[in-house]
Short mmCIF file of C-alpha atoms in Angstrom, two decimals:
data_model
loop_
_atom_site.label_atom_id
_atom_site.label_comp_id
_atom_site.label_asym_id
_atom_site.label_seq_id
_atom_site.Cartn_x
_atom_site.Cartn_y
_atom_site.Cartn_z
CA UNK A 1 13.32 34.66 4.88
CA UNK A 2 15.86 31.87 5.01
CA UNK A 3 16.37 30.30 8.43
CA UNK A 4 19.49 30.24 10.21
CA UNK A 5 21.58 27.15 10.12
CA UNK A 6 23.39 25.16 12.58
CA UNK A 7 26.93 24.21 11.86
CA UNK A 8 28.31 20.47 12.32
CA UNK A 9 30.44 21.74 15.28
CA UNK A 10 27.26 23.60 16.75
CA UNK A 11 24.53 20.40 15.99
CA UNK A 12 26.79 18.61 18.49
CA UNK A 13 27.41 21.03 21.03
CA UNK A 14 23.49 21.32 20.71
CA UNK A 15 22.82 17.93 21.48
CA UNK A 16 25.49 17.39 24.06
CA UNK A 17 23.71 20.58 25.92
CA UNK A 18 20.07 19.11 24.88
CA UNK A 19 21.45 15.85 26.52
CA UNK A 20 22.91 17.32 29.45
CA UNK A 21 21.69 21.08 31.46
CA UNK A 22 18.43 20.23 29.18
CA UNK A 23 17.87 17.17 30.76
CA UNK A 24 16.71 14.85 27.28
CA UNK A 25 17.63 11.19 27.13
CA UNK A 26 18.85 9.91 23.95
CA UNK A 27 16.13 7.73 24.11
CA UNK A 28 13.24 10.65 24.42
CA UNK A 29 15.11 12.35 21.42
CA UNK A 30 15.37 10.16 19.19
CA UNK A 31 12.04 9.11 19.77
CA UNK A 32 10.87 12.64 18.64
CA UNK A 33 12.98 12.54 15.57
CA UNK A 34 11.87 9.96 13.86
CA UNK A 35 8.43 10.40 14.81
CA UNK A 36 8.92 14.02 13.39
CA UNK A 37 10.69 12.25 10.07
CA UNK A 38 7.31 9.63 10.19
CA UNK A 39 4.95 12.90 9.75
CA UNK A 40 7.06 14.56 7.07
CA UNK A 41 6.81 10.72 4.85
CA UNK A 42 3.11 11.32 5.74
CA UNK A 43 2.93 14.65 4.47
CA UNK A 44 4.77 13.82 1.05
CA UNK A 45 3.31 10.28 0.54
CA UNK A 46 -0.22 9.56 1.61
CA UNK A 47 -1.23 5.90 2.20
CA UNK A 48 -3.02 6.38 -1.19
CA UNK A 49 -0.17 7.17 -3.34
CA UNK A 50 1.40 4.30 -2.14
CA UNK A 51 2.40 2.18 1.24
CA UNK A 52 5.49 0.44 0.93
CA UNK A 53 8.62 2.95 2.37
CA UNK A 54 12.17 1.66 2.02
CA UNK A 55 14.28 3.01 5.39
CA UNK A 56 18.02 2.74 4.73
CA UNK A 57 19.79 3.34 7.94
CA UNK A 58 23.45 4.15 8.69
CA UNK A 59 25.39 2.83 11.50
CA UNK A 60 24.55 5.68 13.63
CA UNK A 61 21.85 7.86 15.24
CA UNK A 62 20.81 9.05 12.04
CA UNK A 63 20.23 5.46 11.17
CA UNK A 64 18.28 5.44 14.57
CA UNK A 65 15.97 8.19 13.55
CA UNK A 66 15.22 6.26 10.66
CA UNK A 67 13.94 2.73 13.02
CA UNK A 68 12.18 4.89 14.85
CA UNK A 69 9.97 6.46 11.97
CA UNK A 70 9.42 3.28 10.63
CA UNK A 71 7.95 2.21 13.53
CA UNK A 72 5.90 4.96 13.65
CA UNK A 73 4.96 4.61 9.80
CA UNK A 74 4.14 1.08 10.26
CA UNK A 75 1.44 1.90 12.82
CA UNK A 76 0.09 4.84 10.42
CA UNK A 77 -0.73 1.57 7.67
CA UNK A 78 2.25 1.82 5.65
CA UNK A 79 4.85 -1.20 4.75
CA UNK A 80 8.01 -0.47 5.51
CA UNK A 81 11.31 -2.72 4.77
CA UNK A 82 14.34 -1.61 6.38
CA UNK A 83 18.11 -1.55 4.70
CA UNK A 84 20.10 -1.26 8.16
CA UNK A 85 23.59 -3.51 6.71
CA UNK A 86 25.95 -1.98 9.52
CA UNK A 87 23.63 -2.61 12.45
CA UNK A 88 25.22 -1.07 15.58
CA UNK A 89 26.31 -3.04 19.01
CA UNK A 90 24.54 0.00 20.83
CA UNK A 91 21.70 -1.22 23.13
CA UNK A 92 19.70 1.71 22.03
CA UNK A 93 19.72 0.81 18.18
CA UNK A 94 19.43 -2.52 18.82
CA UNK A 95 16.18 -2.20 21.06
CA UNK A 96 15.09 -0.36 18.42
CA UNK A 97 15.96 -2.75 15.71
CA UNK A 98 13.91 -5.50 18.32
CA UNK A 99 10.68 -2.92 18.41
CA UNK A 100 10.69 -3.43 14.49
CA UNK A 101 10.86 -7.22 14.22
CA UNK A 102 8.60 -7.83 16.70
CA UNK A 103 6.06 -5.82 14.43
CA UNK A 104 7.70 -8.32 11.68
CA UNK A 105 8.74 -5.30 9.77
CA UNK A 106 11.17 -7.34 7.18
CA UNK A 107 14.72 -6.63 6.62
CA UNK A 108 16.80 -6.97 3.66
CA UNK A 109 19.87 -6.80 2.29
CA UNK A 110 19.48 -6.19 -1.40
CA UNK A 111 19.24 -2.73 -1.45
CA UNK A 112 18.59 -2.73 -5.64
CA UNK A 113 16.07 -5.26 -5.19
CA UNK A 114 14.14 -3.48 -2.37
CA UNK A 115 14.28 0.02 -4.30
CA UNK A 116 12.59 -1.69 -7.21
CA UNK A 117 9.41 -2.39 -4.90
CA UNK A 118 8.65 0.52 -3.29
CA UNK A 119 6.87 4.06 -3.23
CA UNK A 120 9.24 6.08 -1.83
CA UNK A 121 12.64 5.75 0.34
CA UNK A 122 13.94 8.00 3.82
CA UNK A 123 17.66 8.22 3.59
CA UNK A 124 18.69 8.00 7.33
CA UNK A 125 21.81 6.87 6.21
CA UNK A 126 24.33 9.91 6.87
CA UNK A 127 23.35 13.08 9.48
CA UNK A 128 25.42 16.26 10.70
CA UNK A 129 28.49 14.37 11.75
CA UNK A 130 29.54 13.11 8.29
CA UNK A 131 32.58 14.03 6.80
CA UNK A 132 35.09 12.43 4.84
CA UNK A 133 34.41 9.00 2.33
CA UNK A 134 31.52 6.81 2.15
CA UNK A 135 32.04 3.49 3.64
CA UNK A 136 30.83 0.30 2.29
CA UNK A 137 28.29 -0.93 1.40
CA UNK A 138 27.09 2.61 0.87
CA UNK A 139 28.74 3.81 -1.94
CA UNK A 140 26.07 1.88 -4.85
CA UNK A 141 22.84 2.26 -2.06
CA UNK A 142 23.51 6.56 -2.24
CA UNK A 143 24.53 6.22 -6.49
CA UNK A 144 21.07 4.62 -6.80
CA UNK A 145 19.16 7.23 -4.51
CA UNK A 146 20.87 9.43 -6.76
CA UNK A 147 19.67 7.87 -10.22
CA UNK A 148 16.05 7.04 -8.59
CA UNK A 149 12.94 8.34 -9.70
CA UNK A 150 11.15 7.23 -6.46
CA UNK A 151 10.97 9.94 -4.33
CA UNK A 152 13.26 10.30 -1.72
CA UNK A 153 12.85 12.15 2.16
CA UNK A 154 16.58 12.87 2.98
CA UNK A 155 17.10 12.83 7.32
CA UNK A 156 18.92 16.19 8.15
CA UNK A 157 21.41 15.97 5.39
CA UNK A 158 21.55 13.96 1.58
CA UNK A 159 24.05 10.97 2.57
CA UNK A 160 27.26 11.81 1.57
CA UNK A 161 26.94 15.57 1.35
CA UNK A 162 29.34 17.91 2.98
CA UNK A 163 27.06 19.82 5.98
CA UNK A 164 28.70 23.10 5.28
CA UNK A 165 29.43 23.24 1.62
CA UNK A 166 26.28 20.72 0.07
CA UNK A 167 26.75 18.06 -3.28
CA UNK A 168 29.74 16.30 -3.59
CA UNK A 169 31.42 17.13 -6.62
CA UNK A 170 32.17 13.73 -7.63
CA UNK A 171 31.99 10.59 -5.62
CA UNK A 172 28.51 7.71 -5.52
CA UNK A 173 26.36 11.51 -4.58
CA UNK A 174 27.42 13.38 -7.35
CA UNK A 175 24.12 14.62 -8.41
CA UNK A 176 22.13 13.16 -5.90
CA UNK A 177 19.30 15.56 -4.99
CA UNK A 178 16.57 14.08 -2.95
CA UNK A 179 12.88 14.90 -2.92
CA UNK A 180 12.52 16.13 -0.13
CA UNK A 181 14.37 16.69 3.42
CA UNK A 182 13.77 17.04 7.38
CA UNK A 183 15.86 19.29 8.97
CA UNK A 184 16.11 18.11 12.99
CA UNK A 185 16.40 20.61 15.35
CA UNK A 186 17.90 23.48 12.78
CA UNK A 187 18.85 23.36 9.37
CA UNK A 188 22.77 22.65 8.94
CA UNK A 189 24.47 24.94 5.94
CA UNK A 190 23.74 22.25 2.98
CA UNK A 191 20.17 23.17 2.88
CA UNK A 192 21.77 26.36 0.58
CA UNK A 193 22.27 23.72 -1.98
CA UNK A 194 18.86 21.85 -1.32
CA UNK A 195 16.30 22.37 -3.90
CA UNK A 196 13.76 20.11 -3.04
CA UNK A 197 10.97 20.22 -0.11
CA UNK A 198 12.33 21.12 3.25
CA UNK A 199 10.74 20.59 6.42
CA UNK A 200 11.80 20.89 9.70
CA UNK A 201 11.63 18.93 13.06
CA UNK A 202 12.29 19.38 16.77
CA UNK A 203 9.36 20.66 18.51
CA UNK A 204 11.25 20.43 22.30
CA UNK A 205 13.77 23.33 21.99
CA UNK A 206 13.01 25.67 24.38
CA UNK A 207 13.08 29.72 23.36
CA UNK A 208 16.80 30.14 25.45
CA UNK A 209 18.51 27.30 23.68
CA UNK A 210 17.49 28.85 20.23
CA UNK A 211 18.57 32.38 20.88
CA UNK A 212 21.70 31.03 22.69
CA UNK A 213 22.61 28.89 19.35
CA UNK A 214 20.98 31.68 16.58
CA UNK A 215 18.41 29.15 15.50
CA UNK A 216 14.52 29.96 13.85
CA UNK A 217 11.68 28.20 15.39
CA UNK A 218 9.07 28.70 12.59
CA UNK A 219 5.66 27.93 13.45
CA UNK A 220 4.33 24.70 13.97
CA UNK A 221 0.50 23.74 13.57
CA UNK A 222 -1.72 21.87 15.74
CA UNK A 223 -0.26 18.85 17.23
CA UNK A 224 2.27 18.42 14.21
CA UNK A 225 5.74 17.57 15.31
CA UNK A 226 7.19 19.33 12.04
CA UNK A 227 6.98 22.42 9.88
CA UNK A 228 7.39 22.40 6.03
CA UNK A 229 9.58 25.66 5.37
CA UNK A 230 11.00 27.37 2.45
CA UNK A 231 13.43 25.60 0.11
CA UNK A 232 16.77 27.88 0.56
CA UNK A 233 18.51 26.58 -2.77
CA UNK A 234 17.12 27.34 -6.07
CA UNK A 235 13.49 25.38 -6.15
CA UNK A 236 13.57 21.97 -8.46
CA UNK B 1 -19.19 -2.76 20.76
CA UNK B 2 -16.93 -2.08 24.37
CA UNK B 3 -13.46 -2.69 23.96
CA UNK B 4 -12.14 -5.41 26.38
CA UNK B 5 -10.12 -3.91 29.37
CA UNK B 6 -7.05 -4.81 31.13
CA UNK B 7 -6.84 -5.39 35.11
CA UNK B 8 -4.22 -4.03 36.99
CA UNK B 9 -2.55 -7.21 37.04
CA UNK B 10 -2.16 -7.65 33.67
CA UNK B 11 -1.33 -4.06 33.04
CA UNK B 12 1.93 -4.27 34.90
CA UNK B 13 2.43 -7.54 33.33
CA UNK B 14 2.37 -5.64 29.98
CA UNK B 15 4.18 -2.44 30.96
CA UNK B 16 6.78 -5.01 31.78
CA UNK B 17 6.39 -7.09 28.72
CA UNK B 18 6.83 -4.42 26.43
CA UNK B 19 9.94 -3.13 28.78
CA UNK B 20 11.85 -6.43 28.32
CA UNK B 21 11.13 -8.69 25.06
CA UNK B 22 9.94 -5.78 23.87
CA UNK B 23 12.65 -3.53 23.98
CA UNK B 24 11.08 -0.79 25.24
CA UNK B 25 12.62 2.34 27.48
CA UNK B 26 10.66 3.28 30.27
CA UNK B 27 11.75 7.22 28.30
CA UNK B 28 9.84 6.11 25.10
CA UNK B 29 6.68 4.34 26.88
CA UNK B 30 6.78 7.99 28.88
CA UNK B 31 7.35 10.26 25.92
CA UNK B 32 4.42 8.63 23.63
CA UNK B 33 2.35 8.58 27.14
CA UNK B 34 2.41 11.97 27.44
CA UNK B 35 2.04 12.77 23.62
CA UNK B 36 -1.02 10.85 23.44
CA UNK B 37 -2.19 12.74 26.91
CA UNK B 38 -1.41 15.80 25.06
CA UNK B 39 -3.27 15.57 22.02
CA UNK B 40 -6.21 14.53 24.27
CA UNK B 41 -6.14 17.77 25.46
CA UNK B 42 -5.62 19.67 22.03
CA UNK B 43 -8.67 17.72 20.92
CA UNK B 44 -11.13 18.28 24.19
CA UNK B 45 -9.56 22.31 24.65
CA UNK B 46 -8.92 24.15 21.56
CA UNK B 47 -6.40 26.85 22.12
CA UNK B 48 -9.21 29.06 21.44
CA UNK B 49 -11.61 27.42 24.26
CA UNK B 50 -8.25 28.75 26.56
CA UNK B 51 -5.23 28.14 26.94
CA UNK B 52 -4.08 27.14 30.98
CA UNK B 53 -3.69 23.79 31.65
CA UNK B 54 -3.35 23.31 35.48
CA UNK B 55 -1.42 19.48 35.11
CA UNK B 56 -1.78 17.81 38.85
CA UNK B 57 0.67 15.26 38.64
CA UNK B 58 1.25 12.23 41.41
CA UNK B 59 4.88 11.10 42.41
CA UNK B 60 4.57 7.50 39.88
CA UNK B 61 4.44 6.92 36.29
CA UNK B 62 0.93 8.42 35.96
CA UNK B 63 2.31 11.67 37.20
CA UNK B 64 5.41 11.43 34.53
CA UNK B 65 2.92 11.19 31.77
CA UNK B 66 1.86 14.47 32.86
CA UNK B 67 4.98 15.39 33.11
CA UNK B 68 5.78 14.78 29.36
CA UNK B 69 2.21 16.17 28.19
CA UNK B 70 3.23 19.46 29.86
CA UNK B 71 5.46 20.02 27.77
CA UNK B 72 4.49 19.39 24.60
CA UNK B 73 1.59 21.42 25.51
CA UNK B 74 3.59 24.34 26.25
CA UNK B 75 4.81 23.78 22.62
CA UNK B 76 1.43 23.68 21.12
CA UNK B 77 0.96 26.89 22.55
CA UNK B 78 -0.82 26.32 26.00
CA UNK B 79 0.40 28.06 29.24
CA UNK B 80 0.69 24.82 31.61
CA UNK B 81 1.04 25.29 35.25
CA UNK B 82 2.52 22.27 37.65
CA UNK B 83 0.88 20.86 40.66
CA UNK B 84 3.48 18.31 41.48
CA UNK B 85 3.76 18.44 45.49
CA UNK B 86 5.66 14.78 46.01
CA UNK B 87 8.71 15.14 43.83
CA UNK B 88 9.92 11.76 43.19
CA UNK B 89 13.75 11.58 43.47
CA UNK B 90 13.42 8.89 40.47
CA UNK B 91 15.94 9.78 37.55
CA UNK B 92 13.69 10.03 34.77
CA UNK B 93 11.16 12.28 36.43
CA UNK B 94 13.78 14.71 37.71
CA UNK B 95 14.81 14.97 33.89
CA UNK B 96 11.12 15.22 32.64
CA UNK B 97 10.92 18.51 35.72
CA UNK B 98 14.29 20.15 34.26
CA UNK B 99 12.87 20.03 31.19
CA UNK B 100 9.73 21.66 31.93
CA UNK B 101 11.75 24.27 34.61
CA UNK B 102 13.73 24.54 31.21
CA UNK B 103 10.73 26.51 29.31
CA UNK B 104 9.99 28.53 32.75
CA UNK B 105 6.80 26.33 32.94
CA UNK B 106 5.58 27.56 36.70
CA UNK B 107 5.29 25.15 39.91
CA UNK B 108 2.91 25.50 42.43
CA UNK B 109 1.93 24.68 45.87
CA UNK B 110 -1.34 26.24 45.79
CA UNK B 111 -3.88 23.58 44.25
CA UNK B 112 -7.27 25.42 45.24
CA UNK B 113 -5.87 28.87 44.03
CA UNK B 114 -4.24 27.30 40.47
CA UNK B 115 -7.60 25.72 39.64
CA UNK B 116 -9.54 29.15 40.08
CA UNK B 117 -7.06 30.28 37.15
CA UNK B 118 -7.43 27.86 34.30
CA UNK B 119 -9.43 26.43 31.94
CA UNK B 120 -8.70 22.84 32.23
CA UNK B 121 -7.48 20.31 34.58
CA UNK B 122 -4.95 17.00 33.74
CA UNK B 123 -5.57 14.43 36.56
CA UNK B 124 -2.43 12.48 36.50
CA UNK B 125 -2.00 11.90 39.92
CA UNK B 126 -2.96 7.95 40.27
CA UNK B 127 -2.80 5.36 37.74
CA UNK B 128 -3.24 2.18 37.43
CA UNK B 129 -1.54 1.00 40.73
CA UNK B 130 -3.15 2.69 42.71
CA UNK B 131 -5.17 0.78 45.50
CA UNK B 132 -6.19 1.70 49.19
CA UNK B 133 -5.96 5.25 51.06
CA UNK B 134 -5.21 8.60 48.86
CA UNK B 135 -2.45 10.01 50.65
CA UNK B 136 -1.90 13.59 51.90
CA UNK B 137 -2.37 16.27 50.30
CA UNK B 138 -4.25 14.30 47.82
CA UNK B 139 -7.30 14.40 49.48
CA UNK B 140 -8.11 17.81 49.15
CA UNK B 141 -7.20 18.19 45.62
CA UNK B 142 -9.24 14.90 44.53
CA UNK B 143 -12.31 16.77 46.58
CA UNK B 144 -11.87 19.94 44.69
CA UNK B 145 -11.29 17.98 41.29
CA UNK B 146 -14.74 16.71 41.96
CA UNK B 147 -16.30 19.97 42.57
CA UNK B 148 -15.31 21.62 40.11
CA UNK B 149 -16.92 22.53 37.20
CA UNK B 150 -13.77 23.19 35.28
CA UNK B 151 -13.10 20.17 32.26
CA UNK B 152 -10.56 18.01 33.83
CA UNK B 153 -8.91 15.09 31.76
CA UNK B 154 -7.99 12.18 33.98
CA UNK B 155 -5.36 9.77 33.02
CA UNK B 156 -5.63 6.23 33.04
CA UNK B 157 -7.84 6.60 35.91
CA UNK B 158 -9.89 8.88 37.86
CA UNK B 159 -7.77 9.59 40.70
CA UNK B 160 -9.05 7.79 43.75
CA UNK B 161 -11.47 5.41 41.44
CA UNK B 162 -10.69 1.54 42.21
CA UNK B 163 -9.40 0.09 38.85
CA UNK B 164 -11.38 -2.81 39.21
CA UNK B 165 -14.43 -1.66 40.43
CA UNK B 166 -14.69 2.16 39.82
CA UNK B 167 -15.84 5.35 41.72
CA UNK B 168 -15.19 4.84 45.54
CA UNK B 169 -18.29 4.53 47.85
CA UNK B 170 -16.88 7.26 49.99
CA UNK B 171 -13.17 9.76 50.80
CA UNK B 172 -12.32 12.46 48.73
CA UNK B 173 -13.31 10.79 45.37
CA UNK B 174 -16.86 10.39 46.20
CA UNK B 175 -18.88 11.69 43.23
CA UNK B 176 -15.22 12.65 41.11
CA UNK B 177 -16.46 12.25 37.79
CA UNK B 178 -14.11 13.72 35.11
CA UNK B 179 -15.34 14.87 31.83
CA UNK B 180 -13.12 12.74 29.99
CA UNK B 181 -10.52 9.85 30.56
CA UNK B 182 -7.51 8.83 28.47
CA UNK B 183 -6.94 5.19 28.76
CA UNK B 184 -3.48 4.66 28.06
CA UNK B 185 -2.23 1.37 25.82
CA UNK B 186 -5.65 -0.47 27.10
CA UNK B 187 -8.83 0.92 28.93
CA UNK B 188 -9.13 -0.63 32.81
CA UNK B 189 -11.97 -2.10 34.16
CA UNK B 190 -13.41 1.17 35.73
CA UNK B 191 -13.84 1.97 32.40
CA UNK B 192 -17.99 0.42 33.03
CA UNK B 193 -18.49 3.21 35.13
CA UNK B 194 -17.17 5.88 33.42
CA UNK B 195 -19.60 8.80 31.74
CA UNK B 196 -17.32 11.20 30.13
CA UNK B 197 -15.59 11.12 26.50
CA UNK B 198 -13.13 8.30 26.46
CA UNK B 199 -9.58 8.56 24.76
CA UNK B 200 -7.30 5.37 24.04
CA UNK B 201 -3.69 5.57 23.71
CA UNK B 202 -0.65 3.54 22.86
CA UNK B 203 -0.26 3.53 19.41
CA UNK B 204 2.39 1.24 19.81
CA UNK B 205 1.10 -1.95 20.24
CA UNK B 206 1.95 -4.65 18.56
CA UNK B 207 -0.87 -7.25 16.82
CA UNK B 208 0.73 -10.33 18.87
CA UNK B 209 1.27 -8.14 22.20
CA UNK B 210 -2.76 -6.81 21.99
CA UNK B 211 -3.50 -10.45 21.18
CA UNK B 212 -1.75 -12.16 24.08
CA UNK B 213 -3.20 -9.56 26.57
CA UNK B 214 -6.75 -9.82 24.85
CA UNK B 215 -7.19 -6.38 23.90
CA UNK B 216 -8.54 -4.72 20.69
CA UNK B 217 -6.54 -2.23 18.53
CA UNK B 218 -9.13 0.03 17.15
CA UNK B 219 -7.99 2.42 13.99
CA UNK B 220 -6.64 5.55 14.45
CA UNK B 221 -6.60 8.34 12.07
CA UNK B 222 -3.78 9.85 10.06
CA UNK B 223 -0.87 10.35 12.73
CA UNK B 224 -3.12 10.92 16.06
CA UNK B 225 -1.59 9.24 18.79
CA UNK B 226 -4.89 8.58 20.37
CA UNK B 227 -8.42 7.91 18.91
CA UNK B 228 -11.86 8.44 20.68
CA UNK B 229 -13.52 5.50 21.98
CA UNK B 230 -17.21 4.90 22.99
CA UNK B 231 -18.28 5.93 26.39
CA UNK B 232 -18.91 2.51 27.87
CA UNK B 233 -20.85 3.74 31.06
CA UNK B 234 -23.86 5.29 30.56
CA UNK B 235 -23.06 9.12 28.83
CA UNK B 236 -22.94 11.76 30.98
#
């Protein structure tokens, strides 16, 4: 019963296609991404195990799904501090970034110090287009997701794994297996490797886009904007 | 215990507000428009009350929210059907029409035969800018919306109602009392005359934003985008 998963190639012909015949603004999807990832930190941490939610962001639009869920999560009642150390010239990211602080979400940039005082972390710091080495500063933030015992809800991929063939075998995410992770739109091939809680987000694709790109849409409840689904690696 | 309302005035003084210091996209302020219109709907028609949604949509931003709700209704599992007879050559609502065209979500021209065939009705024609004469072919559809005994949601505002000063004395919108309203990031004055259940969204506020504007925040549950209100005319 595993789902079919969406290569790094075929995520961004997905999203150039969602972006362009389907009519989305990078705006509109990103918006429902990181109000999908928001639900799935509800899901796994209710307000009464615990408010405070460290957001590390990357420099790109996983990053951005990350400011947009913790907009979203600040409004639900939780406290969340954002890592974001490579903050992006894009107007998008930095509107977002504005939409925080004028909520007076804090930022820091002591990433050890931060970890120490929270309840549980979203690593929006890598998505589908990674490849290659991990940049500074984020070779000591992913080591110490990786040695963490605070639970951690991994956006679309654990930072600094390879999307087709999962953990690093050596590098800062050697070992690194997160709590818990949101697939957006389809699971990429990692999630064979992924042991933890998977759930999965995009609630917009339309029944011809999925056939046309082999995905799974699993069924969603309700009004939720995501779908926990079967861990595909070997269960933690 | 009536939450304090916002005038027209003041409402496009916010909409712009939160468009410029605060970094908002007129796509976000649609997309969590529409969501919270949706899950108005999920909460007044289950799926199992029936599921067509006739969504009569008006060629501003009140008729883009219904835009946007469309579709996420179609992904909650409704079958949503388009009145949308002044097509607004606007970017952003020729996007939010490919996407619905997108999940062969049907158009029609035929108000009067659409409403015999559904369960419920979205009234997203007017919002709160509208003043003075309804236009054609408006006239006939507010008439019908009033004579029916079909549930119909109405956004923002009845369609027709003056936002100061409620239900119209005479037209079309004589006697148009919907069974429930959705007041979107602040309730309007017309709110005093208004019988039905009474939704609030806009879970985006900020506490200095609903401060400056005078307006009260009041909780929402879990991740709802929209909470119910009291009924602050006298209950239907």
């Amino acid at each position: 019963m595993a789902l079919r998963t969406l290569s790094a190639k075929n995520a961004a012909a997905l999203d150039q296609e969602l972006m362009s015949s389907g009519a989305f603004s990078i705006d509109q999807l990103m918006e429902l991404a990181g109000l999908a990832v928001s639900q799935a930190v509800y899901k796994l941490q209710p307000l009464s195990k615990g408010k405070r939610v460290l957001v590390a962001c990357g420099p790109g639009n996983n990053g951005g799904d990350g400011l947009v869920a913790a907009r979203h999560l600040w409004h639900y009642g939780y406290k969340p501090t954002m890592y974001y150390p490579k903050q992006s010239k894009n107007e998008l990211y930095q509107r977002l970034t504005a939409q925080l602080k004028s909520l007076s979400i804090p930022f820091t940039d002591d990433f050890p110090a931060a970890l120490k005082e929270t309840d549980h972390v979203v690593d929006s710091i890598f998505g589908f287009s990674f490849s290659g080495e991990v940049r500074e500063p984020f070779p000591a933030v992913i080591a110490a997701l990786g040695d963490t015992q605070i639970p951690v809800l991994a956006v679309d991929a654990p930072s600094s794994w390879n999307i087709e063939d999962g953990p690093p075998g050596d590098g800062p995410g050697k070992g690194y297996m997160p709590e818990a992770l949101i697939s957006l739109t389809a699971p990429k091939p990692l999630v064979k490797f992924f042991k933890g809680r998977h759930f999965l987000g995009g609630r917009f694709l339309s029944d011809s886009v999925a056939e046309k790109y082999g995905l799974d849409v699993p069924p969603y409840e309700g009004i939720d904007q995501i779908v926990e689904v079967p861990t595909q690696g070997e269960k933690l």
